[in-house]
Coordinates of C-alpha atoms in Angstrom, one line a residue:
Chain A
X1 CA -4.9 54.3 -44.6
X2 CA -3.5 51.9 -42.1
X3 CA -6.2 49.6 -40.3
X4 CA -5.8 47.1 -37.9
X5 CA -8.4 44.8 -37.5
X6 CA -9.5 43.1 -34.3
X7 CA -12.9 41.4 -35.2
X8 CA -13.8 39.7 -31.4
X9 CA -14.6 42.5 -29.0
X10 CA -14.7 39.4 -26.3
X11 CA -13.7 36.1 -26.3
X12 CA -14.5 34.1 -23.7
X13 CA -12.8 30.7 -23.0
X14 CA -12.6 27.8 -20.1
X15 CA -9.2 27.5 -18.1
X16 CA -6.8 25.5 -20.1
X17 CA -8.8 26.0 -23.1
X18 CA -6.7 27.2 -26.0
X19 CA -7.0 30.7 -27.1
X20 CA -6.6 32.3 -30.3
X21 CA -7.1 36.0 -30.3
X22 CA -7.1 37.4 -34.2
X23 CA -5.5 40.4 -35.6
X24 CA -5.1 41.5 -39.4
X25 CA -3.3 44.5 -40.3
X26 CA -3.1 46.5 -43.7
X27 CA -0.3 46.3 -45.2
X28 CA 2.0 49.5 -45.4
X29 CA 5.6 49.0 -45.8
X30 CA 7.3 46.4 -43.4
X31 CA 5.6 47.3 -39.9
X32 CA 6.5 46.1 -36.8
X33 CA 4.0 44.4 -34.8
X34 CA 3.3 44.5 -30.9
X35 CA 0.8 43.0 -28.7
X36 CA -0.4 45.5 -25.7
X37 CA -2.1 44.2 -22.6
X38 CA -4.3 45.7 -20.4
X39 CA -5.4 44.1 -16.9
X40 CA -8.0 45.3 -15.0
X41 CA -7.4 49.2 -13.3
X42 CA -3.5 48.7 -15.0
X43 CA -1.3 50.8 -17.7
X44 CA -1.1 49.1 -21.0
X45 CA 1.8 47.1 -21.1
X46 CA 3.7 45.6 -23.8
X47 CA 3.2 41.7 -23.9
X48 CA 5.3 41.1 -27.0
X49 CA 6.4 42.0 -30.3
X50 CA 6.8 39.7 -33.3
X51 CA 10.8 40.7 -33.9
X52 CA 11.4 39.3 -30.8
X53 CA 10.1 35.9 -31.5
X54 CA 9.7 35.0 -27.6
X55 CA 7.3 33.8 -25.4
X56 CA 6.0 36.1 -22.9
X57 CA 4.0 34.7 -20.4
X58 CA 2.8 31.5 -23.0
X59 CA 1.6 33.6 -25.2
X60 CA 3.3 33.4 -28.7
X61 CA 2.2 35.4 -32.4
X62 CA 3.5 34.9 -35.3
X63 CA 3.7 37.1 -38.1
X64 CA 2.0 36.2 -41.5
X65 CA 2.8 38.7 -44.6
X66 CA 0.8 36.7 -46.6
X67 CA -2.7 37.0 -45.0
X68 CA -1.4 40.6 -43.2
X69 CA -2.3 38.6 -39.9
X70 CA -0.8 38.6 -36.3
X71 CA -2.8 36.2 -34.3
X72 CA -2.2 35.9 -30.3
X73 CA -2.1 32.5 -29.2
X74 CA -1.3 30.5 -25.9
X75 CA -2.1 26.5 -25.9
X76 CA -4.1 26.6 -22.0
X77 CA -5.5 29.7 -20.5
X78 CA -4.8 30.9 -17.1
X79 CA -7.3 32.5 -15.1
X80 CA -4.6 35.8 -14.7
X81 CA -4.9 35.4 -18.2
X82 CA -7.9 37.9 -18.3
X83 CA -7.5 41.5 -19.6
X84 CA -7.9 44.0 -22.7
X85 CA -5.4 42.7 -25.6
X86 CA -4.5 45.4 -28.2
X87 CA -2.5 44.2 -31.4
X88 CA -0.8 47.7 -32.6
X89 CA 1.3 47.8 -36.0
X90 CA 4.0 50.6 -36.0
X91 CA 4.4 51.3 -39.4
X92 CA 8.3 51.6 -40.6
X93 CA 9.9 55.5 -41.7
X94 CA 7.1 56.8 -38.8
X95 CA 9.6 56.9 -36.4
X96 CA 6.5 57.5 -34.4
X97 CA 2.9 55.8 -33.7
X98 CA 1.8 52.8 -32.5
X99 CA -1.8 52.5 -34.4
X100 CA -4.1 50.4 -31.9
X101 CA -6.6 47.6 -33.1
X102 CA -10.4 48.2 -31.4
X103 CA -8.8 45.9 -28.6
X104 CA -10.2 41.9 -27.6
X105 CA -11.5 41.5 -24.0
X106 CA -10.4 37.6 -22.9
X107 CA -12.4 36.5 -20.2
X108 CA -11.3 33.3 -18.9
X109 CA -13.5 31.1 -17.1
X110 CA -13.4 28.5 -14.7
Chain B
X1 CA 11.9 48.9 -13.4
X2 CA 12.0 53.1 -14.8
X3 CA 8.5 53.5 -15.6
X4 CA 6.3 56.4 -16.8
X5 CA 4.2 58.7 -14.3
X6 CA 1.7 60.2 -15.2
X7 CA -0.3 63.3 -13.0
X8 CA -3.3 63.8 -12.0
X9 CA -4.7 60.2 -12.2
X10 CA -8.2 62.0 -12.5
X11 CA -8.7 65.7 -13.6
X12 CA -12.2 67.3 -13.7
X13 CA -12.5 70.7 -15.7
X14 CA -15.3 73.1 -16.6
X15 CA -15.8 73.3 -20.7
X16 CA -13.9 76.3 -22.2
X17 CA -11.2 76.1 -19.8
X18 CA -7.4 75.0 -20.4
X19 CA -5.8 72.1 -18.6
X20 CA -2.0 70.5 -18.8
X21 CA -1.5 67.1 -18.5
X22 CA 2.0 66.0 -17.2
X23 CA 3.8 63.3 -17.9
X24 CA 7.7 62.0 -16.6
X25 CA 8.8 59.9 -19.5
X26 CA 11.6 56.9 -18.5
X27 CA 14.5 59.3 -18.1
X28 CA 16.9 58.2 -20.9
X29 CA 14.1 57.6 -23.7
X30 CA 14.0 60.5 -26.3
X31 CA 10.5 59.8 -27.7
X32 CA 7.6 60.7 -26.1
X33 CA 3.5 60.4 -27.5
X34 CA 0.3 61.0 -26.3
X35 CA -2.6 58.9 -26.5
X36 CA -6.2 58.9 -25.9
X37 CA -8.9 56.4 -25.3
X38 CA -12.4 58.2 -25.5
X39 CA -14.8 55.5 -22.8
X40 CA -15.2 52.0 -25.2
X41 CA -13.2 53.5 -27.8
X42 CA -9.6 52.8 -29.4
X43 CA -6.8 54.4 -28.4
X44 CA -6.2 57.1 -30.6
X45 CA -2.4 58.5 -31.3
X46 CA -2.4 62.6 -30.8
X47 CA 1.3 63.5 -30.8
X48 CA 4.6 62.3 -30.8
X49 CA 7.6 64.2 -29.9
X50 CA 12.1 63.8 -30.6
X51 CA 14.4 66.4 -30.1
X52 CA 12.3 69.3 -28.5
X53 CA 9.9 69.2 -31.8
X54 CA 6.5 67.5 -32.9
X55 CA 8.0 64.6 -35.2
X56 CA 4.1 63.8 -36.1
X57 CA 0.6 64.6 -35.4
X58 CA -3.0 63.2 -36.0
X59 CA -6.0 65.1 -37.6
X60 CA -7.3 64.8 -33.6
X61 CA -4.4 67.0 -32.9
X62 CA -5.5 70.8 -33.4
X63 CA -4.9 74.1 -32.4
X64 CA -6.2 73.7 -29.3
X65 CA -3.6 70.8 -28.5
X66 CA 0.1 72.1 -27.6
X67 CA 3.2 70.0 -26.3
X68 CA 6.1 71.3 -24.3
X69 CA 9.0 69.5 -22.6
X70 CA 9.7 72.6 -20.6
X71 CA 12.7 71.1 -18.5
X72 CA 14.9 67.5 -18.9
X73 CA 11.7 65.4 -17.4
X74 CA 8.3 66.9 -17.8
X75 CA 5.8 66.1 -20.8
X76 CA 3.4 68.3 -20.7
X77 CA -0.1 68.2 -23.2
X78 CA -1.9 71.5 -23.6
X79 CA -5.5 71.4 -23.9
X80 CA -6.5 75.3 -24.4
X81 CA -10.3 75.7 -24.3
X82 CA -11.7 72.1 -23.7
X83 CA -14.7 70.7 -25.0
X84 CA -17.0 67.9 -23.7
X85 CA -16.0 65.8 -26.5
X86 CA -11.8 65.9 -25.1
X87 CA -13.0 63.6 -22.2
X88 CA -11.0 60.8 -22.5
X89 CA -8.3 58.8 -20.4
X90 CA -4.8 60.3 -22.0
X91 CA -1.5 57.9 -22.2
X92 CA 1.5 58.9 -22.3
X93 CA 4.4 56.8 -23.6
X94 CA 8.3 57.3 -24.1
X95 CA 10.8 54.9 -26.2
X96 CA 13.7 55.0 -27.8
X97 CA 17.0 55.4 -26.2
X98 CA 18.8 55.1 -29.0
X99 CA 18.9 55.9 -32.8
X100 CA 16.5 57.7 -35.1
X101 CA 13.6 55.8 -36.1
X102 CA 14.3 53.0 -33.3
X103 CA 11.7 50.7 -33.0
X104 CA 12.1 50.3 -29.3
X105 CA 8.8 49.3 -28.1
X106 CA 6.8 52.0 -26.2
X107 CA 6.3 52.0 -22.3
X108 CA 2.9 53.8 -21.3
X109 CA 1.5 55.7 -18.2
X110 CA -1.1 54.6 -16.0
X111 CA -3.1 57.7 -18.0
X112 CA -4.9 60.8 -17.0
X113 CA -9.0 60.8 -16.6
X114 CA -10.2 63.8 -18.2
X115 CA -13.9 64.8 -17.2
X116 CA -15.1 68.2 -18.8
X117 CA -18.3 69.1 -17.6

C-alpha cells in the first residue's frame, strides 16, 4: 500500500532557525512528489514539487530514491513561515490521487 | 489567478438526509477530485473524475457517494443518506489541462464544513 510518512506532528523552531521538516514515502513506481501548505483559515496550496527543482518561498526538497525521503527544508525561518505542511506522493499510471502524509504543524517563534 | 470555488463554506445537515456539495473547478482543467479531512485527521482522497467518468475511487467511496458534472462548470459530490461519521471539511481540486495522465499539480478549494447532527 502506499504510505507516506510524516513522523513530527509539530515542529517548533526560533526565527531564523533552520528547519527541516521530514517526509518518507513508500516506494511504488516513480511517484511524483509535492509539498502542500496550509496557513491558518486558507485552502491548501501547492508550495512545491520536486520535478520542478525551484525554490518557492526558501523553501527547497530534494528527492532521495535511495532512503524514499522528501525532506522540506529552508536555511532561516520566517515568522509567515507558520502553517500545516503536507508532503503528498502521486503515484505514476494513477492519473489520479494525491496520497497526503498525516501533515507537520511549523510553529515558528520569536 | 483562476482558482477553485467551492459552496457552502459551512453546511449543517440532519443524519439520514442527502446533501450536494458543489464545486467550480479552474475552467480549462479536465480533472477534478474530492477530498476529505475528518477534524485532526489526514486528508483522505474519495474520487477523481476525466472525461464525464470516475477514473478512480477509494474504499471511503461507497454507494452512498455519487459525482456528477451536470453542465461545463459544476462539480457536484452526492452524499445520499449521511451519517455522523461523513462530517468532515470536503476539498475539491482540479488539474490537468492537458494530456492523459498529466502530472499537473492540483489546485484545491477553500473546502466545505460538513456537520451532520
Amino acid at each position: 500500500a502506499q504510505r507516506v510518512t510524516q513522523p513530527e506532528k509539530l515542529l517548533s523552531v526560533f526565527k531564523g532557525a533552520p528547519v527541516e521538516l521530514k517526509c518518507n514515502y513508500s516506494y511504488s513506481g516513480s511517484p511524483e512528489l509535492f509539498w502542500y501548505v496550509q496557513y491558518s483559515r486558507q485552502r491548501l496550496q501547492l508550495l512545491l514539487r520536486h520535478i520542478s527543482r525551484e525554490s518557492i518561498k526558501g523553501f527547497t526538497a530534494d528527492l532521495n530514491k535511495g532512503e524514499t525521503s522528501f525532506h522540506l527544508k529552508k536555511p532561516f525561518a520566517q515568522e509567515e513561515d507558520s502553517a500545516m505542511y503536507y508532503c503528498a506522493p502521486k503515484y505514476t499510471g494513477t492519473a489520479s490521487k494525491l496520497t497526503f502524509g498525516t501533515g507537520t504543524r511549523l510553529q515558528v517563534m520569536l | 489567478e483562476p482558482e477553485v470555488t467551492q459552496t457552502p463554506s459551512h453546511q449543517v445537515t440532519q443524519m439520514g438526509q442527502e446533501v450536494i456539495l458543489r464545486c467550480v473547478p479552474i475552467s480549462n482543467h479536465l480533472y477534478f477530485y474530492w477530498y476529505r479531512q475528518i477534524l485532526g485527521q489526514k486528508v483522505e482522497f474519495l474520487v477523481s473524475f476525466y472525461n464525464n467518468e470516475i477514473s478512480e475511487k477509494s474504499e471511503i467511496f461507497d454507494d452512498q457517494f455519487s459525482v456528477e458534472r451536470p453542465d461545463g462548470s459544476n462539480f457536484t459530490l452526492k452524499i445520499r443518506s449521511t451519517k455522523l461519521e461523513d462530517s468532515a471539511m470536503y476539498f475539491c481540486a482540479s488539474s490537468g489541462d492537458r494530456g492523459v495522465y498529466s502530472n499537473q499539480p492540483q489546485h484545491f478549494g477553500d473546502g466545505t464544513r460538513l456537520s451532520i447532527l
